[in-house]
Coordinates of C-alpha atoms and ligand atoms in Angstrom, one line a residue:
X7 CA 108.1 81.8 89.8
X8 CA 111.0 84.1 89.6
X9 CA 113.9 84.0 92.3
X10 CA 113.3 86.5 95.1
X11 CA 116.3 86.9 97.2
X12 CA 113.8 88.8 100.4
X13 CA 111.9 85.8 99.8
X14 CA 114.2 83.2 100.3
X15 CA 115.9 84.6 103.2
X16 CA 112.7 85.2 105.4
X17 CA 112.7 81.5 106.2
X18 CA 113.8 77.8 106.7
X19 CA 116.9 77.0 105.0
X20 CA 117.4 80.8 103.5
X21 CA 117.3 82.5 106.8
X22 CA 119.8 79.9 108.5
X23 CA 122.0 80.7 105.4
X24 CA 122.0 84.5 105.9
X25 CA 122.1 84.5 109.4
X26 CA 125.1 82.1 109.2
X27 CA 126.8 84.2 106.4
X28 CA 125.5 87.8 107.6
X29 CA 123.7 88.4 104.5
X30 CA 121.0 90.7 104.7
X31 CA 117.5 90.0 105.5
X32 CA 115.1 92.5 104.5
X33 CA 112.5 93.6 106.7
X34 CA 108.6 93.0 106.4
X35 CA 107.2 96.2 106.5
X36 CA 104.3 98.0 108.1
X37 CA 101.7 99.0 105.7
X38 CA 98.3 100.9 106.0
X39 CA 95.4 99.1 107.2
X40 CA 91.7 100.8 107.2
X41 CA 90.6 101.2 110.2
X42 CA 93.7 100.6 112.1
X43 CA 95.5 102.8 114.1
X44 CA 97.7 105.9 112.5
X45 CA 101.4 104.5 114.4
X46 CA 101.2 101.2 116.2
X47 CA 102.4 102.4 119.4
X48 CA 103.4 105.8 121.1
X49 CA 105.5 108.9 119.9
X50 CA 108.4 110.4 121.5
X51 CA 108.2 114.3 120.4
X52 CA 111.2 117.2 121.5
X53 CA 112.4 120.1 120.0
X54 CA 115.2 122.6 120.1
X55 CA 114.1 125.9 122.0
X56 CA 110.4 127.2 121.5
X57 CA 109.9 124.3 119.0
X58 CA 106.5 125.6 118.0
X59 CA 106.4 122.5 115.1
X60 CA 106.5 120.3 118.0
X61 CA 103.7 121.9 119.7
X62 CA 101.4 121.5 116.8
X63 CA 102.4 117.6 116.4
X64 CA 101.5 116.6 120.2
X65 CA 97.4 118.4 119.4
X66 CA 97.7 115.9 116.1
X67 CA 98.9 113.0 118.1
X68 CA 96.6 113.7 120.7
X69 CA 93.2 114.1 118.4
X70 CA 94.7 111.1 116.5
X71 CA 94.8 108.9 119.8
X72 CA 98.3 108.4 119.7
X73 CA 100.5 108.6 123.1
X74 CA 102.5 111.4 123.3
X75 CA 106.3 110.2 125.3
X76 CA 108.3 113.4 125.8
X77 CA 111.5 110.6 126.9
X78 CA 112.4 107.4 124.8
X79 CA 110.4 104.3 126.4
X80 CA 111.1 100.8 126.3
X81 CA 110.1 100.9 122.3
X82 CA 108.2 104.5 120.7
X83 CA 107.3 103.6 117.5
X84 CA 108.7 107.2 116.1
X85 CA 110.2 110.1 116.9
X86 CA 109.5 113.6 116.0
X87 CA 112.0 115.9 116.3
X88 CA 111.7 120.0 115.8
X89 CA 114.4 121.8 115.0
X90 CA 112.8 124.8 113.4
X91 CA 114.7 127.0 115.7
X92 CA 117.7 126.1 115.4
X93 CA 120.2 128.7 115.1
X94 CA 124.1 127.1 114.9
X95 CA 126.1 123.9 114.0
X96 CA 126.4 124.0 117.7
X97 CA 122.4 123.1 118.4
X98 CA 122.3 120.2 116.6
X99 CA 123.3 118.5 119.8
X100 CA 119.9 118.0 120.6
X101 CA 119.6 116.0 117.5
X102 CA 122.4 113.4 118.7
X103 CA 120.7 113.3 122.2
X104 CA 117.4 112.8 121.5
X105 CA 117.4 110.8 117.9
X106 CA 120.5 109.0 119.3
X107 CA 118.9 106.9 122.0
X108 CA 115.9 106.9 120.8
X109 CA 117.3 104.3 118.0
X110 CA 118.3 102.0 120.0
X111 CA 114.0 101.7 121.7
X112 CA 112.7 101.9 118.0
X113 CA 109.9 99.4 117.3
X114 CA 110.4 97.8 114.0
X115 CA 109.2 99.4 110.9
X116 CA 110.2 103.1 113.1
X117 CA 109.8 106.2 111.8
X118 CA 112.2 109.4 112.4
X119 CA 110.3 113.0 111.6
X120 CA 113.1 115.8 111.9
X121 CA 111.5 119.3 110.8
X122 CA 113.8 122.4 110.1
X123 CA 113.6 125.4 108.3
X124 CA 114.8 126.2 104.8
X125 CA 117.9 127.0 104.3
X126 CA 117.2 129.7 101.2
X127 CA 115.2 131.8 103.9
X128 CA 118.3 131.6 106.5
X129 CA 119.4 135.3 108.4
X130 CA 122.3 134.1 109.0
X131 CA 125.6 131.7 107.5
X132 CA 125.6 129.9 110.5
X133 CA 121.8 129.3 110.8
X134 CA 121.8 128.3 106.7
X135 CA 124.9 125.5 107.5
X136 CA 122.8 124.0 110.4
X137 CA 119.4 124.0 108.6
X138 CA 121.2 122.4 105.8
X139 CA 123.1 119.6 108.1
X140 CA 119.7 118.4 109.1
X141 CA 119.0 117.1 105.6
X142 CA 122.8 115.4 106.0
X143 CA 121.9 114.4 109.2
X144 CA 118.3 113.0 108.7
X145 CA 119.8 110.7 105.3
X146 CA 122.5 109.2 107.1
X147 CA 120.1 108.4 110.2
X148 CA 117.7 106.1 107.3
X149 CA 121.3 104.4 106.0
X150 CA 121.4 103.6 109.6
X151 CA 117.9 102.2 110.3
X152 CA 116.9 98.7 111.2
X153 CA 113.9 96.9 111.2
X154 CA 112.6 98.6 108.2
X155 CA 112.2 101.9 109.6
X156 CA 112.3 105.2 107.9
X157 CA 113.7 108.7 108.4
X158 CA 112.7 111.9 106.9
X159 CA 113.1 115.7 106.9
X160 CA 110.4 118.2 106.6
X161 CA 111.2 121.5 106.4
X162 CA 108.5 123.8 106.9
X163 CA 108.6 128.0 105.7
X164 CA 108.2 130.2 108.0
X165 CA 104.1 131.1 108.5
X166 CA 103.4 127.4 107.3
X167 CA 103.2 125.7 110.3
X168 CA 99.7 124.9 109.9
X169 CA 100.2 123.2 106.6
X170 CA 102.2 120.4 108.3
X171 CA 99.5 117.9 109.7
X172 CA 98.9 116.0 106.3
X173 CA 102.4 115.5 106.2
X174 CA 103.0 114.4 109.9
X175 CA 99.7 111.7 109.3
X176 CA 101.3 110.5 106.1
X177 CA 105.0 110.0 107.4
X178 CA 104.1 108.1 110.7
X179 CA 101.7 105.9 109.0
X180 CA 102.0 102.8 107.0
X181 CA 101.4 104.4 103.7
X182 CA 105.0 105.6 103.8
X183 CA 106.4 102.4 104.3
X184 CA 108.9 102.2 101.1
X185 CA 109.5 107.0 101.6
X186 CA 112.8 107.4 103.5
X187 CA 115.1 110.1 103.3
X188 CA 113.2 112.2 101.6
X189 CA 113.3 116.2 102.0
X190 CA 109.1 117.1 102.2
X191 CA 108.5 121.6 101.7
X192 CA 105.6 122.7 103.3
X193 CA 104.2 126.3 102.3
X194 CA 101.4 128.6 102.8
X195 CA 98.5 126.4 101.4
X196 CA 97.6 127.4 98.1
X197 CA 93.5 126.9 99.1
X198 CA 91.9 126.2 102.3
X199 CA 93.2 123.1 104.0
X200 CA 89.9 120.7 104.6
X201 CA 90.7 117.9 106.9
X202 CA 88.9 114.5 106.3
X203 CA 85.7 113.8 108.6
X204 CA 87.0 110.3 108.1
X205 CA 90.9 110.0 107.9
X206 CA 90.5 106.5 106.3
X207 CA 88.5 108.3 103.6
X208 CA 90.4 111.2 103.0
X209 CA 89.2 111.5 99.3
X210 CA 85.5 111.0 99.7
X211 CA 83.5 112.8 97.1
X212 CA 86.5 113.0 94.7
X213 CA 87.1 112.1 91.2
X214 CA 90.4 111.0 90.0
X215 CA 91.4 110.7 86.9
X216 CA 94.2 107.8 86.1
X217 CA 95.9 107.7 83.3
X218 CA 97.9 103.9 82.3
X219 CA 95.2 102.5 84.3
X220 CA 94.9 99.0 83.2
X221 CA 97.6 97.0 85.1
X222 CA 100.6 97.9 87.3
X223 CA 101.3 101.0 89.4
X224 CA 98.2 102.6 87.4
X225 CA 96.0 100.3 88.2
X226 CA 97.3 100.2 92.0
X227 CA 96.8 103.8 92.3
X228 CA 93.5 103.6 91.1
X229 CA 92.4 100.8 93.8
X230 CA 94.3 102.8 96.1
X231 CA 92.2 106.5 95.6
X232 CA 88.9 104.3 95.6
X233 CA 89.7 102.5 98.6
X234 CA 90.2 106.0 100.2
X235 CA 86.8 107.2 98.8
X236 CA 87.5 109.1 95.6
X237 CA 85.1 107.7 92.4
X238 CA 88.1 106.7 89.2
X239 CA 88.0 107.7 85.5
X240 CA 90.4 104.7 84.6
X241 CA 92.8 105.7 81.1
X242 CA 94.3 103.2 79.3
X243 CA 94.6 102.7 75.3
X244 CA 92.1 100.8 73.5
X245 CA 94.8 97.4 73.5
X246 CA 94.0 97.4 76.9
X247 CA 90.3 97.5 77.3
X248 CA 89.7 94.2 79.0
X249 CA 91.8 94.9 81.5
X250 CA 91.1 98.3 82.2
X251 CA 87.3 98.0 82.2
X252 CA 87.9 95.1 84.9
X253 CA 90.1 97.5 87.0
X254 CA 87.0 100.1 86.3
X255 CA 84.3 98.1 87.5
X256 CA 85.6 96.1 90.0
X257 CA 86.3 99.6 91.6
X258 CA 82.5 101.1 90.4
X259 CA 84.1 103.6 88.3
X260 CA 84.1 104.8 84.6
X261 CA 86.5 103.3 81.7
X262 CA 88.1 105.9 78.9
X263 CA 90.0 104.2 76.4
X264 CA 91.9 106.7 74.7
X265 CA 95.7 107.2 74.0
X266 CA 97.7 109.8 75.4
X267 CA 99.4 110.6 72.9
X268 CA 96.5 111.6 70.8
X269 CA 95.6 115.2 70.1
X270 CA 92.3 115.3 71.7
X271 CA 93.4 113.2 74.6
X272 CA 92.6 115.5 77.3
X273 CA 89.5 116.9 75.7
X274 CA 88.3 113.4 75.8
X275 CA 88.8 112.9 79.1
X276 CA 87.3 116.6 80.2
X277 CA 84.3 115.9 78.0
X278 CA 84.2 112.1 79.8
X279 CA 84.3 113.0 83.4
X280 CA 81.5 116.0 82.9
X281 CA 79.7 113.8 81.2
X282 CA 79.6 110.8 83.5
X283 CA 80.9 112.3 87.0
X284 CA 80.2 115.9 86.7
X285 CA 83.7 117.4 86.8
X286 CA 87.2 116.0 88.4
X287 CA 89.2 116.9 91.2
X288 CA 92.6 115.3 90.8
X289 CA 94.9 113.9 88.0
X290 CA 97.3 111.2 87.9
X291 CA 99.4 111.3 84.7
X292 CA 100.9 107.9 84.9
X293 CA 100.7 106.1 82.1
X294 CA 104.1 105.6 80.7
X295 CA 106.5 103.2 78.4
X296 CA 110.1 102.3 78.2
X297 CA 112.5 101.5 75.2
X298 CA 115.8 101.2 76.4
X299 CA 118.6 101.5 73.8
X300 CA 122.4 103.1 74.5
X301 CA 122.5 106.4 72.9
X302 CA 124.6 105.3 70.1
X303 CA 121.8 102.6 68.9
X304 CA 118.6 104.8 69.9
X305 CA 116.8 105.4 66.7
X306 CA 114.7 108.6 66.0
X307 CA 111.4 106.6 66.9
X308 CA 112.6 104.7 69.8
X309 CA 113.6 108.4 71.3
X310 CA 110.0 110.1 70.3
X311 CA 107.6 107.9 71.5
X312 CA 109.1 107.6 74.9
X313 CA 109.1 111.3 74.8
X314 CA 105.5 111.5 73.2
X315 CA 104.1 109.3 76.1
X316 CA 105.9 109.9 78.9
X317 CA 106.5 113.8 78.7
X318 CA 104.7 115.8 75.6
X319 CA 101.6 114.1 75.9
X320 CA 101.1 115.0 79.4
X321 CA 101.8 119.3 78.3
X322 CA 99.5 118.9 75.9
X323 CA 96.8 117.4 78.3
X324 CA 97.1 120.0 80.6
X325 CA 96.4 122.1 78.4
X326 CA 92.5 121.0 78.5
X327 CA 92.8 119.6 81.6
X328 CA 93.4 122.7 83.8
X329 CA 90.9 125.0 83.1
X330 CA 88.4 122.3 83.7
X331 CA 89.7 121.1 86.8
X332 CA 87.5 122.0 90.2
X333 CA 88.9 124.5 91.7
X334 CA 91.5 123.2 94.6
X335 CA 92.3 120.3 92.9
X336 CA 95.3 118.4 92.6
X337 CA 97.7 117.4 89.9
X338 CA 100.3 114.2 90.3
X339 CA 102.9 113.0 87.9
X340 CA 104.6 109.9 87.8
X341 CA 108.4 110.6 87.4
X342 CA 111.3 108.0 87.7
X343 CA 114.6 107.7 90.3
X344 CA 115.9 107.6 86.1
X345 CA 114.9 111.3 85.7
X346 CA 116.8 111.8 88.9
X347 CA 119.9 109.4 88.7
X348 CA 120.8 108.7 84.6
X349 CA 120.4 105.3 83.7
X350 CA 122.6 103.5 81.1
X351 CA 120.5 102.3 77.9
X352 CA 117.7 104.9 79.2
X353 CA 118.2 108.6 77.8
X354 CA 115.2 108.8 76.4
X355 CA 112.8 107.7 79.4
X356 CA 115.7 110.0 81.5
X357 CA 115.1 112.4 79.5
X358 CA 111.3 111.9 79.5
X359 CA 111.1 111.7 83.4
X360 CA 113.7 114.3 83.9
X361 CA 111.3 117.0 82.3
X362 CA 108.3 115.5 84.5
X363 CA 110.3 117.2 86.8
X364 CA 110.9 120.4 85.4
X365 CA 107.4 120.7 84.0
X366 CA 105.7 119.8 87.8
X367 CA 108.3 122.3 89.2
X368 CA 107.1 125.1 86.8
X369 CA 103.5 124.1 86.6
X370 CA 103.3 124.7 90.3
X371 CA 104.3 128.2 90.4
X372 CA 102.5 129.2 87.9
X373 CA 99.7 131.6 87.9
X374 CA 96.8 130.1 86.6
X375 CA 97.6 126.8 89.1
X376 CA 98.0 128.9 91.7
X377 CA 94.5 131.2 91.4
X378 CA 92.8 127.6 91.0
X379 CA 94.3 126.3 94.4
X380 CA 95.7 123.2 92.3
X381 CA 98.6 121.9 93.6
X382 CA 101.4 120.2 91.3
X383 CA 103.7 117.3 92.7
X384 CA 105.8 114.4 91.2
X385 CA 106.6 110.8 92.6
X386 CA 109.6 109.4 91.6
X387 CA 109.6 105.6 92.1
X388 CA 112.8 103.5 92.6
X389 CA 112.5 99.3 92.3
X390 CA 108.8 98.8 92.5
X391 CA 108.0 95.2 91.8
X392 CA 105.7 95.2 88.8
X393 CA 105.5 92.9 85.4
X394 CA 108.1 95.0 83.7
X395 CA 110.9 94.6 86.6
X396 CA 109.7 91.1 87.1
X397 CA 111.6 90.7 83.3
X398 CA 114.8 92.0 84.6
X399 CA 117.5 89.7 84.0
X400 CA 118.4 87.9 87.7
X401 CA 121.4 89.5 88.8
X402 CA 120.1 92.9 88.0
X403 CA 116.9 92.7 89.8
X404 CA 118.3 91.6 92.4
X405 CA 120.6 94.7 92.9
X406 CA 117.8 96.8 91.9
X407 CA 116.0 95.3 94.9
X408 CA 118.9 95.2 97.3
X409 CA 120.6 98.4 96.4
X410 CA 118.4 100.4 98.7
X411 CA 118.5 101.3 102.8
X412 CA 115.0 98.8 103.3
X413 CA 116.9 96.1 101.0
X414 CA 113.9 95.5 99.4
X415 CA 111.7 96.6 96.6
X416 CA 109.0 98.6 96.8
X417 CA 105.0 97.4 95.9
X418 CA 102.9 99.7 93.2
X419 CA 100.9 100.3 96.6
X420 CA 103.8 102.4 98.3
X421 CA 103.9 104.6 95.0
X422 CA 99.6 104.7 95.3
X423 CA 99.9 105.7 98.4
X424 CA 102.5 108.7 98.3
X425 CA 99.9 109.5 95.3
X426 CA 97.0 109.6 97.7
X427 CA 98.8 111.7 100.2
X428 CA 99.2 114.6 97.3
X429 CA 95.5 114.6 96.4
X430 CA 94.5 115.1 99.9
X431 CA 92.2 118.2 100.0
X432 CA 94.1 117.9 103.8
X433 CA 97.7 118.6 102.0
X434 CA 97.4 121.9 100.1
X435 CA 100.4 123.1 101.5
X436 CA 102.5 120.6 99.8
X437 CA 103.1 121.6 96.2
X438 CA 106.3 121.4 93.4
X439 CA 107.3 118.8 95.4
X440 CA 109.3 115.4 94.0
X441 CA 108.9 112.6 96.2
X442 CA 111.0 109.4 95.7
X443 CA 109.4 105.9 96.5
X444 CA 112.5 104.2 96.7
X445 CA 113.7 103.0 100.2
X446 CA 116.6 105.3 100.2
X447 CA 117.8 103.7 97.2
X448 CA 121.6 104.3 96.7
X449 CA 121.3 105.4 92.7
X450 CA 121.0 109.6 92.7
X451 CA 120.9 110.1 96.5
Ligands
NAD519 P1 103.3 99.2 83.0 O1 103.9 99.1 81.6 O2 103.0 98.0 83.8 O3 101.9 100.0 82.8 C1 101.8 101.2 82.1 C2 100.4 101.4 81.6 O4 100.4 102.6 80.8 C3 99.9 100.2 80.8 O5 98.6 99.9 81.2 C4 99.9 100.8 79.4 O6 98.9 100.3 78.5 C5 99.6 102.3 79.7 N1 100.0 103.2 78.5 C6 101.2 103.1 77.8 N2 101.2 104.0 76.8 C7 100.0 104.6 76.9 C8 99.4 105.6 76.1 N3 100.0 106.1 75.0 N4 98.1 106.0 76.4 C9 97.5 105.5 77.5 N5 98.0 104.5 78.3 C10 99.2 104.1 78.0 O7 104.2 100.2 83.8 P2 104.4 100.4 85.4 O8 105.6 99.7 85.9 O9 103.1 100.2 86.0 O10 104.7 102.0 85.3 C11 103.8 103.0 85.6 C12 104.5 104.4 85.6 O11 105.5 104.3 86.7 C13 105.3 104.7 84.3 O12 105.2 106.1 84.1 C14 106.7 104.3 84.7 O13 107.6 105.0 83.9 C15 106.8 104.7 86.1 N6 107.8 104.0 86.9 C16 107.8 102.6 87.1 C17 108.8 102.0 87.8 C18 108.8 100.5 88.1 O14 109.7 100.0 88.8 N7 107.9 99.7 87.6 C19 109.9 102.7 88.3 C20 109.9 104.1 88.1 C21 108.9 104.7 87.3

């Protein structure tokens, strides 16, 4: 088995090692479990002024069945801060007195909520340099978490309040475990926001089509929308059939083999999920492909096919895929912290998941998405432990994995699950947004 450096130090000889030489020790953190509850202990909620954010979040908390502390007690499991009113530099005092204590109480695997405004839709200078220093704020407060706890800022526009609940579920639960420092936008909904009868199921009755479906993250995200209700069309190419039909029908859904690339991709896949499930609600375009090279040494092929797979084929999906998706339904690409940060010896798949960010951006203004109630969002995953990081030479791997605030990688769950969240018919308010999975990893923050 390869080395594991989070491994080693969690216990006997390791962990004397790294306690006696202050190296860090990652720590284990809290991940969804069905049926359990939605934050293992209670929530300490305050706000600047009115704070009418806040208000919404202690109804949530309190149909969720989570206690509600309005002062830090001997251990909250999360704060939630609102400072949607905020006005000056000068109130961001009630940021330091609140958060700031609060720390010290936090039970392990914490979490830190701090909504805020945008600053684009700011009346005054003064009121755009505070609702900017909350982002500032918020991503230095996860560089200074313990325990494996997260922070994040939502920022919510003005008349969206009532958007905010999928986001509020998602972020204090275990299904954000490896999401910190992240910058959510909540808008008006683009359709009607329908919350789960069953929160555990929240995408019962869906169909989801998965695309790189056979093994890895694909295959993860595919368990993961089945275990939370929704039926899978799983996509892999015909090399993979084995293991994609297994992936299918352990999870009692439906098996395309079909490349991407190929011209009558999507078609395919339209013409397979009317055929078998009746129509489709959500798609994840995730399958994807590396072939690292410098610059200097990337040959015309190398550069196209990561292009072809990663990027064109997913335009010219689309292009059959929306018009026959059901009307509120929700699209999800798979980008890379590459697209976000560069990577040396990766132009092409930077290049590749670089436009998955432009395209989801576009795609989810436009006009035809909009009038369908689709929303359009990206994931952008950091060091997830798969196969193909498991092949990274040692030393690298082990900075990928370290080089981030949890000091850990990520599992193909915690990019699943951030997956999930944007299919929720319950988050329609949520949409051109690009969500790393990365633990606040230092590359591109
Ligand atoms: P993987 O190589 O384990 O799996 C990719 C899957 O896509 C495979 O099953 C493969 O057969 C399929 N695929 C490749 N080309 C295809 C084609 N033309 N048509 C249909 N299917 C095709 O990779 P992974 O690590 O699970 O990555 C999944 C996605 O996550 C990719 O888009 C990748 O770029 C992205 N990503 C991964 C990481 C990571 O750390 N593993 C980090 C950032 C982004």
């Amino acid at each position: 088995m390869a080395f594991n450096y989070g491994q080693f130090v969690s216990g006997g000889v390791g962990k004397q090692l790294a306690t006696t030489l202050g190296l860090p020790r990652p720590s284990r953190l809290r991940r969804h479990k069905v049926g359990g509850s939605l934050v293992p202990g209670e929530v300490l909620v305050a706000g600047h002024g009115d704070a009418p954010v806040a208000e919404r979040v202690r109804h949530l908390l309190a149909e969720a069945g989570v206690t509600v502390a309005s002062r830090p007690s001997t251990s909250v499991a999360g704060v939630v801060l609102d400072l949607t009113t905020v006005e000056t530099p000068a109130d961001l005092e009630t940021l330091r007195g609140v958060v700031g204590p609060a720390l010290k109480t936090l039970a392990p695997s914490g979490r830190i909520i701090v909504f805020g405004r945008p600053p684009e839709s700011a009346t005054s200078v003064a009121q755009a340099a505070a609702r900017r220093a909350v982002e500032g704020i918020v991503r230095s407060i996860g560089k200074e978490m313990r325990g494996g706890g997260t922070a994040n800022t939502v920022l919510v526009a003005e008349g969206a309040d009532a958007g905010i609940d999928a986001t509020v579920r998602f972020l204090l639960s275990g299904r954000s475990a490896y999401v910190s420092a992240q910058v959510f936008r909540v808008e008006a909904p683009v359709a009607d926001i329908v919350a789960p009868s069953d929160w555990d199921r929240p995408l019962a009755g869906k169909v989801a089509v998965v695309t790189g479906a056979a093994r890895g993250i694909g295959a993860a995200i595919a368990e993961t929308l089945a275990r939370d209700g929704a039926t899978i069309v799983a996509v892999d190419v015909p090399a993979a059939g084995g293991p994609l039909a297994e992936v299918a029908n352990r999870l009692g859904g439906s098996a395309l083999q079909v490349d991407v690339t190929a011209d009558d991709a999507g078609a395919k896949i339209v013409e397979h999920a009317q055929a078998r499930h009746g129509g489709f609600d959500i798609v994840v375009h995730n399958a994807g492909i590396t072939r690292d090279k410098l610059l200097a040494n990337t040959e015309a092929d190398r550069w196209d096919s990561v292009l072809q797979v990663n990027l064109l084929s997913i335009l010219r999906m689309n292009e059959a895929l929306i018009p026959a998706i059901n009307h509120g339904g929700h699209i999800v690409n798979v980008s890379s912290i590459a697209g976000i940060a560069g990577n040396r010896g990766q132009t092409n798949y930077a290049a590749s998941k670089a436009g998955v960010i432009g395209m989801t951006q576009s795609l989810a203004a436009d006009q035809a998405i909009l009038d369908k109630g689709i929303t359009v969002n990206a994931v952008a995953p950091g060091f997830i432990e798969t196969e193909m990081t498991a092949k990274i030479p040692l030393a690298t791997r082990e900075i990928g994995r370290l080089t981030n605030s949890l000091q850990q990688g990520g599992l193909p769950i915690d990019v699943a699950e951030t997956i999930g969240y944007f299919a929720w018919d319950a988050n329609r308010a949520v949409t051109g947004n690009v969500v790393r999975v990365c633990g606040q990893m230092i590359l591109g923050a």
